Amino acid sequence: MTPLSSIIRRHNLNYHLYADDTQLYVTLKPCSDEMSTAAEGIQQCFDEIYDWMNSSMLRLNEDKTRFMVFGSKYQLNHLPFDPSLQFADNVFHASDSVRDLGVQLDSHLTMESHITSICKSAYFHLRCLAKIKKTLPPQILTQLVHCFITSILDYGNSLLYGCSSTILRKLQLIQNSAARLITGTKRREHITPILKNLHWLPVENRITFKILVLTYRALHNMAPLYLSNLLEKYHPGRALRSGQSLNLQQPRTRTQYGDLAFTSVSPRLWNDLPHVIKSAKSLTIFKKLLKTHLFNMYYM
């Protein structure tokens, strides 16, 4: 255990430590007493971290430090006080949007700012590729599209599950443009046969694919422990045929955020899979069967 994690644990805060990034977080109900207690606990943790950094001759990067409160619009509009944290001489007020491990998060978790960032980057690369398309062999062009466009669409896309169709439509248009760039088809031509010939899953199915791959990894000890601990295998109260179905326990949720959480979405999608896919002996076989299953569901 690192000295930093020991300090955080003493204040009963949740955390994730990365190579060059540290995240502290706490869940609470939007009432004045609980928020005040949480704010005081985080502030005390910050004060102790500041003392430890000074004794270790370390310095906080103020430009990359952000503080954020997540919640519904109603909850954030009715906060009992304006939340802020102080670290030495720096006062951090709640931000409307933060960049976390390459994903742009907004306070309402609508993912709109992240989608906007993806569109800006993807269309920039599409325009650059369109300018040099005639000088590239088709195979190289396809590789560049996967490198600069597909990778952007797929990065962190499991977080986009449950987003509105309007938002996801923006990403689908990017994929459509990439497909037309590779095949040289015009905009008036129907896109579905083009995607099918390229054997590309549409954006929404790629999101489902990513979540189910994460689920398989979590169930087979190939994912971080904090993800594996979120899933529980289904065990019926008495001997039933469903007990051999490799299903997961579906938790009850009472809010929209709960419905979109990994603990809820993952079992729901996993339980709908055919048994032959869930019982795949390796990750490679699972990916192959899953892509074929999703491909047939959409195009057939």
PDB file of N, CA and C in Angstrom, residues 132-226:
ATOM      1  N   ILE A 132      -5.535  13.149 -49.003  1.00  0.00           N
ATOM      2  CA  ILE A 132      -4.445  12.298 -49.497  1.00  0.00           C
ATOM      3  C   ILE A 132      -4.956  10.944 -49.965  1.00  0.00           C
ATOM      4  N   LYS A 133      -6.260  10.784 -50.062  1.00  0.00           N
ATOM      5  CA  LYS A 133      -6.843   9.488 -50.420  1.00  0.00           C
ATOM      6  C   LYS A 133      -6.310   8.955 -51.742  1.00  0.00           C
ATOM      7  N   LYS A 134      -6.188   9.813 -52.739  1.00  0.00           N
ATOM      8  CA  LYS A 134      -5.788   9.367 -54.075  1.00  0.00           C
ATOM      9  C   LYS A 134      -4.350   8.859 -54.130  1.00  0.00           C
ATOM     10  N   THR A 135      -3.565   9.208 -53.151  1.00  0.00           N
ATOM     11  CA  THR A 135      -2.160   8.781 -53.144  1.00  0.00           C
ATOM     12  C   THR A 135      -1.946   7.502 -52.347  1.00  0.00           C
ATOM     13  N   LEU A 136      -3.016   6.959 -51.749  1.00  0.00           N
ATOM     14  CA  LEU A 136      -2.874   5.807 -50.861  1.00  0.00           C
ATOM     15  C   LEU A 136      -3.492   4.557 -51.476  1.00  0.00           C
ATOM     16  N   PRO A 137      -2.867   3.403 -51.315  1.00  0.00           N
ATOM     17  CA  PRO A 137      -3.504   2.136 -51.698  1.00  0.00           C
ATOM     18  C   PRO A 137      -4.722   1.882 -50.797  1.00  0.00           C
ATOM     19  N   PRO A 138      -5.738   1.186 -51.287  1.00  0.00           N
ATOM     20  CA  PRO A 138      -6.957   0.947 -50.485  1.00  0.00           C
ATOM     21  C   PRO A 138      -6.672   0.313 -49.133  1.00  0.00           C
ATOM     22  N   GLN A 139      -5.742  -0.632 -49.077  1.00  0.00           N
ATOM     23  CA  GLN A 139      -5.457  -1.305 -47.814  1.00  0.00           C
ATOM     24  C   GLN A 139      -4.866  -0.339 -46.794  1.00  0.00           C
ATOM     25  N   ILE A 140      -3.974   0.539 -47.246  1.00  0.00           N
ATOM     26  CA  ILE A 140      -3.368   1.525 -46.342  1.00  0.00           C
ATOM     27  C   ILE A 140      -4.423   2.529 -45.869  1.00  0.00           C
ATOM     28  N   LEU A 141      -5.314   2.943 -46.776  1.00  0.00           N
ATOM     29  CA  LEU A 141      -6.371   3.877 -46.401  1.00  0.00           C
ATOM     30  C   LEU A 141      -7.265   3.272 -45.325  1.00  0.00           C
ATOM     31  N   THR A 142      -7.605   1.993 -45.486  1.00  0.00           N
ATOM     32  CA  THR A 142      -8.444   1.312 -44.495  1.00  0.00           C
ATOM     33  C   THR A 142      -7.746   1.259 -43.137  1.00  0.00           C
ATOM     34  N   GLN A 143      -6.457   0.974 -43.144  1.00  0.00           N
ATOM     35  CA  GLN A 143      -5.705   0.922 -41.895  1.00  0.00           C
ATOM     36  C   GLN A 143      -5.663   2.288 -41.212  1.00  0.00           C
ATOM     37  N   LEU A 144      -5.501   3.332 -41.996  1.00  0.00           N
ATOM     38  CA  LEU A 144      -5.470   4.682 -41.426  1.00  0.00           C
ATOM     39  C   LEU A 144      -6.825   5.077 -40.851  1.00  0.00           C
ATOM     40  N   VAL A 145      -7.909   4.670 -41.518  1.00  0.00           N
ATOM     41  CA  VAL A 145      -9.249   4.955 -40.995  1.00  0.00           C
ATOM     42  C   VAL A 145      -9.451   4.265 -39.651  1.00  0.00           C
ATOM     43  N   HIS A 146      -9.028   3.002 -39.558  1.00  0.00           N
ATOM     44  CA  HIS A 146      -9.151   2.289 -38.281  1.00  0.00           C
ATOM     45  C   HIS A 146      -8.282   2.940 -37.206  1.00  0.00           C
ATOM     46  N   CYS A 147      -7.101   3.417 -37.625  1.00  0.00           N
ATOM     47  CA  CYS A 147      -6.180   4.010 -36.660  1.00  0.00           C
ATOM     48  C   CYS A 147      -6.694   5.339 -36.118  1.00  0.00           C
ATOM     49  N   PHE A 148      -7.206   6.206 -37.006  1.00  0.00           N
ATOM     50  CA  PHE A 148      -7.561   7.569 -36.604  1.00  0.00           C
ATOM     51  C   PHE A 148      -9.057   7.763 -36.342  1.00  0.00           C
ATOM     52  N   ILE A 149      -9.920   6.932 -36.908  1.00  0.00           N
ATOM     53  CA  ILE A 149     -11.360   7.135 -36.761  1.00  0.00           C
ATOM     54  C   ILE A 149     -11.996   6.071 -35.867  1.00  0.00           C
ATOM     55  N   THR A 150     -11.800   4.803 -36.238  1.00  0.00           N
ATOM     56  CA  THR A 150     -12.422   3.724 -35.466  1.00  0.00           C
ATOM     57  C   THR A 150     -11.931   3.717 -34.024  1.00  0.00           C
ATOM     58  N   SER A 151     -10.653   3.970 -33.830  1.00  0.00           N
ATOM     59  CA  SER A 151     -10.109   3.982 -32.467  1.00  0.00           C
ATOM     60  C   SER A 151     -10.748   5.073 -31.618  1.00  0.00           C
ATOM     61  N   ILE A 152     -11.056   6.219 -32.236  1.00  0.00           N
ATOM     62  CA  ILE A 152     -11.709   7.308 -31.506  1.00  0.00           C
ATOM     63  C   ILE A 152     -13.138   6.919 -31.137  1.00  0.00           C
ATOM     64  N   LEU A 153     -13.846   6.293 -32.080  1.00  0.00           N
ATOM     65  CA  LEU A 153     -15.222   5.896 -31.821  1.00  0.00           C
ATOM     66  C   LEU A 153     -15.314   4.823 -30.738  1.00  0.00           C
ATOM     67  N   ASP A 154     -14.312   3.942 -30.673  1.00  0.00           N
ATOM     68  CA  ASP A 154     -14.368   2.818 -29.747  1.00  0.00           C
ATOM     69  C   ASP A 154     -13.815   3.141 -28.361  1.00  0.00           C
ATOM     70  N   TYR A 155     -13.008   4.180 -28.257  1.00  0.00           N
ATOM     71  CA  TYR A 155     -12.385   4.458 -26.962  1.00  0.00           C
ATOM     72  C   TYR A 155     -13.437   4.906 -25.935  1.00  0.00           C
ATOM     73  N   GLY A 156     -13.544   4.158 -24.857  1.00  0.00           N
ATOM     74  CA  GLY A 156     -14.488   4.510 -23.794  1.00  0.00           C
ATOM     75  C   GLY A 156     -15.937   4.451 -24.208  1.00  0.00           C
ATOM     76  N   ASN A 157     -16.254   3.745 -25.307  1.00  0.00           N
ATOM     77  CA  ASN A 157     -17.628   3.790 -25.806  1.00  0.00           C
ATOM     78  C   ASN A 157     -18.618   3.042 -24.914  1.00  0.00           C
ATOM     79  N   SER A 158     -18.143   2.200 -23.998  1.00  0.00           N
ATOM     80  CA  SER A 158     -19.075   1.530 -23.089  1.00  0.00           C
ATOM     81  C   SER A 158     -19.796   2.530 -22.192  1.00  0.00           C
ATOM     82  N   LEU A 159     -19.206   3.706 -22.000  1.00  0.00           N
ATOM     83  CA  LEU A 159     -19.845   4.745 -21.187  1.00  0.00           C
ATOM     84  C   LEU A 159     -21.032   5.384 -21.899  1.00  0.00           C
ATOM     85  N   LEU A 160     -21.162   5.133 -23.194  1.00  0.00           N
ATOM     86  CA  LEU A 160     -22.214   5.783 -23.978  1.00  0.00           C
ATOM     87  C   LEU A 160     -23.499   4.965 -24.019  1.00  0.00           C
ATOM     88  N   TYR A 161     -23.538   3.825 -23.360  1.00  0.00           N
ATOM     89  CA  TYR A 161     -24.751   3.009 -23.356  1.00  0.00           C
ATOM     90  C   TYR A 161     -25.899   3.792 -22.709  1.00  0.00           C
ATOM     91  N   GLY A 162     -27.040   3.795 -23.370  1.00  0.00           N
ATOM     92  CA  GLY A 162     -28.202   4.499 -22.849  1.00  0.00           C
ATOM     93  C   GLY A 162     -28.286   5.955 -23.248  1.00  0.00           C
ATOM     94  N   CYS A 163     -27.280   6.466 -23.972  1.00  0.00           N
ATOM     95  CA  CYS A 163     -27.360   7.846 -24.463  1.00  0.00           C
ATOM     96  C   CYS A 163     -28.492   7.962 -25.482  1.00  0.00           C
ATOM     97  N   SER A 164     -28.984   9.154 -25.644  1.00  0.00           N
ATOM     98  CA  SER A 164     -30.102   9.369 -26.558  1.00  0.00           C
ATOM     99  C   SER A 164     -29.697   9.036 -27.992  1.00  0.00           C
ATOM    100  N   SER A 165     -30.692   8.656 -28.783  1.00  0.00           N
ATOM    101  CA  SER A 165     -30.439   8.323 -30.186  1.00  0.00           C
ATOM    102  C   SER A 165     -29.900   9.524 -30.959  1.00  0.00           C
ATOM    103  N   THR A 166     -30.288  10.719 -30.537  1.00  0.00           N
ATOM    104  CA  THR A 166     -29.787  11.932 -31.196  1.00  0.00           C
ATOM    105  C   THR A 166     -28.281  12.060 -31.037  1.00  0.00           C
ATOM    106  N   ILE A 167     -27.782  11.769 -29.836  1.00  0.00           N
ATOM    107  CA  ILE A 167     -26.348  11.861 -29.580  1.00  0.00           C
ATOM    108  C   ILE A 167     -25.594  10.765 -30.318  1.00  0.00           C
ATOM    109  N   LEU A 168     -26.108   9.534 -30.247  1.00  0.00           N
ATOM    110  CA  LEU A 168     -25.431   8.426 -30.918  1.00  0.00           C
ATOM    111  C   LEU A 168     -25.465   8.575 -32.430  1.00  0.00           C
ATOM    112  N   ARG A 169     -26.475   9.270 -32.937  1.00  0.00           N
ATOM    113  CA  ARG A 169     -26.570   9.503 -34.370  1.00  0.00           C
ATOM    114  C   ARG A 169     -25.364  10.283 -34.879  1.00  0.00           C
ATOM    115  N   LYS A 170     -24.838  11.187 -34.070  1.00  0.00           N
ATOM    116  CA  LYS A 170     -23.659  11.960 -34.462  1.00  0.00           C
ATOM    117  C   LYS A 170     -22.459  11.046 -34.688  1.00  0.00           C
ATOM    118  N   LEU A 171     -22.312  10.044 -33.822  1.00  0.00           N
ATOM    119  CA  LEU A 171     -21.210   9.104 -33.991  1.00  0.00           C
ATOM    120  C   LEU A 171     -21.437   8.194 -35.184  1.00  0.00           C
ATOM    121  N   GLN A 172     -22.694   7.819 -35.418  1.00  0.00           N
ATOM    122  CA  GLN A 172     -22.984   6.960 -36.559  1.00  0.00           C
ATOM    123  C   GLN A 172     -22.672   7.668 -37.872  1.00  0.00           C
ATOM    124  N   LEU A 173     -22.913   8.968 -37.915  1.00  0.00           N
ATOM    125  CA  LEU A 173     -22.591   9.738 -39.119  1.00  0.00           C
ATOM    126  C   LEU A 173     -21.097   9.752 -39.383  1.00  0.00           C
ATOM    127  N   ILE A 174     -20.305   9.756 -38.317  1.00  0.00           N
ATOM    128  CA  ILE A 174     -18.851   9.689 -38.484  1.00  0.00           C
ATOM    129  C   ILE A 174     -18.459   8.355 -39.093  1.00  0.00           C
ATOM    130  N   GLN A 175     -19.018   7.270 -38.555  1.00  0.00           N
ATOM    131  CA  GLN A 175     -18.706   5.947 -39.109  1.00  0.00           C
ATOM    132  C   GLN A 175     -19.167   5.830 -40.566  1.00  0.00           C
ATOM    133  N   ASN A 176     -20.336   6.402 -40.858  1.00  0.00           N
ATOM    134  CA  ASN A 176     -20.821   6.385 -42.243  1.00  0.00           C
ATOM    135  C   ASN A 176     -19.860   7.122 -43.172  1.00  0.00           C
ATOM    136  N   SER A 177     -19.368   8.268 -42.722  1.00  0.00           N
ATOM    137  CA  SER A 177     -18.422   9.043 -43.539  1.00  0.00           C
ATOM    138  C   SER A 177     -17.133   8.276 -43.752  1.00  0.00           C
ATOM    139  N   ALA A 178     -16.675   7.574 -42.719  1.00  0.00           N
ATOM    140  CA  ALA A 178     -15.457   6.784 -42.850  1.00  0.00           C
ATOM    141  C   ALA A 178     -15.648   5.653 -43.855  1.00  0.00           C
ATOM    142  N   ALA A 179     -16.823   5.010 -43.812  1.00  0.00           N
ATOM    143  CA  ALA A 179     -17.117   3.923 -44.754  1.00  0.00           C
ATOM    144  C   ALA A 179     -17.168   4.448 -46.189  1.00  0.00           C
ATOM    145  N   ARG A 180     -17.787   5.619 -46.385  1.00  0.00           N
ATOM    146  CA  ARG A 180     -17.859   6.200 -47.735  1.00  0.00           C
ATOM    147  C   ARG A 180     -16.471   6.606 -48.235  1.00  0.00           C
ATOM    148  N   LEU A 181     -15.612   7.052 -47.314  1.00  0.00           N
ATOM    149  CA  LEU A 181     -14.256   7.425 -47.695  1.00  0.00           C
ATOM    150  C   LEU A 181     -13.486   6.213 -48.219  1.00  0.00           C
ATOM    151  N   ILE A 182     -13.646   5.080 -47.540  1.00  0.00           N
ATOM    152  CA  ILE A 182     -12.924   3.867 -47.942  1.00  0.00           C
ATOM    153  C   ILE A 182     -13.453   3.320 -49.261  1.00  0.00           C
ATOM    154  N   THR A 183     -14.773   3.266 -49.391  1.00  0.00           N
ATOM    155  CA  THR A 183     -15.382   2.624 -50.563  1.00  0.00           C
ATOM    156  C   THR A 183     -15.590   3.577 -51.733  1.00  0.00           C
ATOM    157  N   GLY A 184     -15.496   4.888 -51.496  1.00  0.00           N
ATOM    158  CA  GLY A 184     -15.694   5.850 -52.573  1.00  0.00           C
ATOM    159  C   GLY A 184     -17.140   6.011 -52.997  1.00  0.00           C
ATOM    160  N   THR A 185     -18.081   5.594 -52.169  1.00  0.00           N
ATOM    161  CA  THR A 185     -19.505   5.739 -52.492  1.00  0.00           C
ATOM    162  C   THR A 185     -19.979   7.154 -52.196  1.00  0.00           C
ATOM    163  N   LYS A 186     -21.053   7.541 -52.859  1.00  0.00           N
ATOM    164  CA  LYS A 186     -21.576   8.895 -52.717  1.00  0.00           C
ATOM    165  C   LYS A 186     -22.605   8.955 -51.583  1.00  0.00           C
ATOM    166  N   ARG A 187     -22.895  10.165 -51.168  1.00  0.00           N
ATOM    167  CA  ARG A 187     -23.759  10.357 -50.005  1.00  0.00           C
ATOM    168  C   ARG A 187     -25.192   9.918 -50.260  1.00  0.00           C
ATOM    169  N   ARG A 188     -25.634   9.926 -51.503  1.00  0.00           N
ATOM    170  CA  ARG A 188     -27.024   9.558 -51.772  1.00  0.00           C
ATOM    171  C   ARG A 188     -27.244   8.041 -51.742  1.00  0.00           C
ATOM    172  N   GLU A 189     -26.155   7.267 -51.730  1.00  0.00           N
ATOM    173  CA  GLU A 189     -26.281   5.810 -51.675  1.00  0.00           C
ATOM    174  C   GLU A 189     -26.553   5.349 -50.251  1.00  0.00           C
ATOM    175  N   HIS A 190     -27.393   4.316 -50.125  1.00  0.00           N
ATOM    176  CA  HIS A 190     -27.775   3.811 -48.813  1.00  0.00           C
ATOM    177  C   HIS A 190     -26.556   3.234 -48.102  1.00  0.00           C
ATOM    178  N   ILE A 191     -26.407   3.534 -46.808  1.00  0.00           N
ATOM    179  CA  ILE A 191     -25.185   3.197 -46.089  1.00  0.00           C
ATOM    180  C   ILE A 191     -25.181   1.775 -45.551  1.00  0.00           C
ATOM    181  N   THR A 192     -26.352   1.188 -45.259  1.00  0.00           N
ATOM    182  CA  THR A 192     -26.389  -0.131 -44.618  1.00  0.00           C
ATOM    183  C   THR A 192     -25.664  -1.204 -45.425  1.00  0.00           C
ATOM    184  N   PRO A 193     -25.899  -1.334 -46.750  1.00  0.00           N
ATOM    185  CA  PRO A 193     -25.140  -2.349 -47.514  1.00  0.00           C
ATOM    186  C   PRO A 193     -23.634  -2.110 -47.483  1.00  0.00           C
ATOM    187  N   ILE A 194     -23.224  -0.850 -47.405  1.00  0.00           N
ATOM    188  CA  ILE A 194     -21.796  -0.539 -47.371  1.00  0.00           C
ATOM    189  C   ILE A 194     -21.176  -1.032 -46.068  1.00  0.00           C
ATOM    190  N   LEU A 195     -21.848  -0.741 -44.948  1.00  0.00           N
ATOM    191  CA  LEU A 195     -21.345  -1.204 -43.652  1.00  0.00           C
ATOM    192  C   LEU A 195     -21.336  -2.725 -43.582  1.00  0.00           C
ATOM    193  N   LYS A 196     -22.339  -3.337 -44.174  1.00  0.00           N
ATOM    194  CA  LYS A 196     -22.418  -4.801 -44.163  1.00  0.00           C
ATOM    195  C   LYS A 196     -21.274  -5.410 -44.963  1.00  0.00           C
ATOM    196  N   ASN A 197     -20.978  -4.846 -46.114  1.00  0.00           N
ATOM    197  CA  ASN A 197     -19.883  -5.361 -46.943  1.00  0.00           C
ATOM    198  C   ASN A 197     -18.526  -5.188 -46.254  1.00  0.00           C
ATOM    199  N   LEU A 198     -18.389  -4.103 -45.497  1.00  0.00           N
ATOM    200  CA  LEU A 198     -17.156  -3.889 -44.740  1.00  0.00           C
ATOM    201  C   LEU A 198     -17.094  -4.738 -43.477  1.00  0.00           C
ATOM    202  N   HIS A 199     -18.223  -5.354 -43.141  1.00  0.00           N
ATOM    203  CA  HIS A 199     -18.362  -6.162 -41.927  1.00  0.00           C
ATOM    204  C   HIS A 199     -18.142  -5.315 -40.678  1.00  0.00           C
ATOM    205  N   TRP A 200     -18.687  -4.104 -40.709  1.00  0.00           N
ATOM    206  CA  TRP A 200     -18.604  -3.198 -39.570  1.00  0.00           C
ATOM    207  C   TRP A 200     -19.896  -3.257 -38.770  1.00  0.00           C
ATOM    208  N   LEU A 201     -19.783  -3.365 -37.454  1.00  0.00           N
ATOM    209  CA  LEU A 201     -20.941  -3.211 -36.587  1.00  0.00           C
ATOM    210  C   LEU A 201     -21.253  -1.722 -36.461  1.00  0.00           C
ATOM    211  N   PRO A 202     -22.528  -1.338 -36.480  1.00  0.00           N
ATOM    212  CA  PRO A 202     -22.857   0.078 -36.253  1.00  0.00           C
ATOM    213  C   PRO A 202     -22.491   0.500 -34.837  1.00  0.00           C
ATOM    214  N   VAL A 203     -22.492   1.794 -34.598  1.00  0.00           N
ATOM    215  CA  VAL A 203     -21.987   2.352 -33.342  1.00  0.00           C
ATOM    216  C   VAL A 203     -22.694   1.758 -32.129  1.00  0.00           C
ATOM    217  N   GLU A 204     -24.007   1.685 -32.167  1.00  0.00           N
ATOM    218  CA  GLU A 204     -24.746   1.194 -30.998  1.00  0.00           C
ATOM    219  C   GLU A 204     -24.385  -0.258 -30.685  1.00  0.00           C
ATOM    220  N   ASN A 205     -24.196  -1.074 -31.712  1.00  0.00           N
ATOM    221  CA  ASN A 205     -23.817  -2.465 -31.490  1.00  0.00           C
ATOM    222  C   ASN A 205     -22.379  -2.588 -31.006  1.00  0.00           C
ATOM    223  N   ARG A 206     -21.533  -1.652 -31.414  1.00  0.00           N
ATOM    224  CA  ARG A 206     -20.142  -1.661 -30.938  1.00  0.00           C
ATOM    225  C   ARG A 206     -20.096  -1.358 -29.443  1.00  0.00           C
ATOM    226  N   ILE A 207     -21.008  -0.523 -28.976  1.00  0.00           N
ATOM    227  CA  ILE A 207     -21.101  -0.242 -27.544  1.00  0.00           C
ATOM    228  C   ILE A 207     -21.496  -1.495 -26.782  1.00  0.00           C
ATOM    229  N   THR A 208     -22.509  -2.204 -27.292  1.00  0.00           N
ATOM    230  CA  THR A 208     -22.931  -3.458 -26.669  1.00  0.00           C
ATOM    231  C   THR A 208     -21.789  -4.475 -26.676  1.00  0.00           C
ATOM    232  N   PHE A 209     -21.076  -4.554 -27.796  1.00  0.00           N
ATOM    233  CA  PHE A 209     -19.938  -5.465 -27.913  1.00  0.00           C
ATOM    234  C   PHE A 209     -18.905  -5.182 -26.831  1.00  0.00           C
ATOM    235  N   LYS A 210     -18.564  -3.915 -26.621  1.00  0.00           N
ATOM    236  CA  LYS A 210     -17.550  -3.546 -25.638  1.00  0.00           C
ATOM    237  C   LYS A 210     -17.990  -3.930 -24.223  1.00  0.00           C
ATOM    238  N   ILE A 211     -19.254  -3.679 -23.879  1.00  0.00           N
ATOM    239  CA  ILE A 211     -19.742  -4.002 -22.531  1.00  0.00           C
ATOM    240  C   ILE A 211     -19.695  -5.503 -22.286  1.00  0.00           C
ATOM    241  N   LEU A 212     -20.089  -6.286 -23.286  1.00  0.00           N
ATOM    242  CA  LEU A 212     -20.103  -7.738 -23.117  1.00  0.00           C
ATOM    243  C   LEU A 212     -18.692  -8.310 -23.058  1.00  0.00           C
ATOM    244  N   VAL A 213     -17.753  -7.732 -23.779  1.00  0.00           N
ATOM    245  CA  VAL A 213     -16.358  -8.169 -23.675  1.00  0.00           C
ATOM    246  C   VAL A 213     -15.816  -7.868 -22.278  1.00  0.00           C
ATOM    247  N   LEU A 214     -16.142  -6.692 -21.746  1.00  0.00           N
ATOM    248  CA  LEU A 214     -15.744  -6.365 -20.377  1.00  0.00           C
ATOM    249  C   LEU A 214     -16.359  -7.344 -19.382  1.00  0.00           C
ATOM    250  N   THR A 215     -17.611  -7.733 -19.626  1.00  0.00           N
ATOM    251  CA  THR A 215     -18.279  -8.690 -18.745  1.00  0.00           C
ATOM    252  C   THR A 215     -17.574 -10.035 -18.774  1.00  0.00           C
ATOM    253  N   TYR A 216     -17.230 -10.508 -19.969  1.00  0.00           N
ATOM    254  CA  TYR A 216     -16.521 -11.782 -20.088  1.00  0.00           C
ATOM    255  C   TYR A 216     -15.170 -11.719 -19.364  1.00  0.00           C
ATOM    256  N   ARG A 217     -14.465 -10.624 -19.553  1.00  0.00           N
ATOM    257  CA  ARG A 217     -13.185 -10.466 -18.869  1.00  0.00           C
ATOM    258  C   ARG A 217     -13.359 -10.489 -17.353  1.00  0.00           C
ATOM    259  N   ALA A 218     -14.389  -9.793 -16.862  1.00  0.00           N
ATOM    260  CA  ALA A 218     -14.617  -9.721 -15.425  1.00  0.00           C
ATOM    261  C   ALA A 218     -14.958 -11.092 -14.841  1.00  0.00           C
ATOM    262  N   LEU A 219     -15.706 -11.891 -15.588  1.00  0.00           N
ATOM    263  CA  LEU A 219     -16.110 -13.212 -15.108  1.00  0.00           C
ATOM    264  C   LEU A 219     -14.977 -14.224 -15.155  1.00  0.00           C
ATOM    265  N   HIS A 220     -13.945 -13.942 -15.946  1.00  0.00           N
ATOM    266  CA  HIS A 220     -12.842 -14.892 -16.102  1.00  0.00           C
ATOM    267  C   HIS A 220     -11.524 -14.318 -15.579  1.00  0.00           C
ATOM    268  N   ASN A 221     -11.634 -13.396 -14.616  1.00  0.00           N
ATOM    269  CA  ASN A 221     -10.452 -12.860 -13.924  1.00  0.00           C
ATOM    270  C   ASN A 221      -9.446 -12.219 -14.880  1.00  0.00           C
ATOM    271  N   MET A 222      -9.964 -11.555 -15.904  1.00  0.00           N
ATOM    272  CA  MET A 222      -9.100 -10.839 -16.838  1.00  0.00           C
ATOM    273  C   MET A 222      -9.357  -9.340 -16.787  1.00  0.00           C
ATOM    274  N   ALA A 223     -10.067  -8.887 -15.767  1.00  0.00           N
ATOM    275  CA  ALA A 223     -10.402  -7.473 -15.611  1.00  0.00           C
ATOM    276  C   ALA A 223     -10.027  -7.035 -14.201  1.00  0.00           C
ATOM    277  N   PRO A 224      -9.937  -5.733 -13.957  1.00  0.00           N
ATOM    278  CA  PRO A 224      -9.647  -5.264 -12.591  1.00  0.00           C
ATOM    279  C   PRO A 224     -10.652  -5.821 -11.588  1.00  0.00           C
ATOM    280  N   LEU A 225     -10.182  -6.023 -10.363  1.00  0.00           N
ATOM    281  CA  LEU A 225     -11.010  -6.652  -9.333  1.00  0.00           C
ATOM    282  C   LEU A 225     -12.265  -5.841  -9.034  1.00  0.00           C
ATOM    283  N   TYR A 226     -12.166  -4.511  -9.124  1.00  0.00           N
ATOM    284  CA  TYR A 226     -13.332  -3.689  -8.802  1.00  0.00           C
ATOM    285  C   TYR A 226     -14.460  -3.887  -9.813  1.00  0.00           C
TER     286      TYR A 226
END
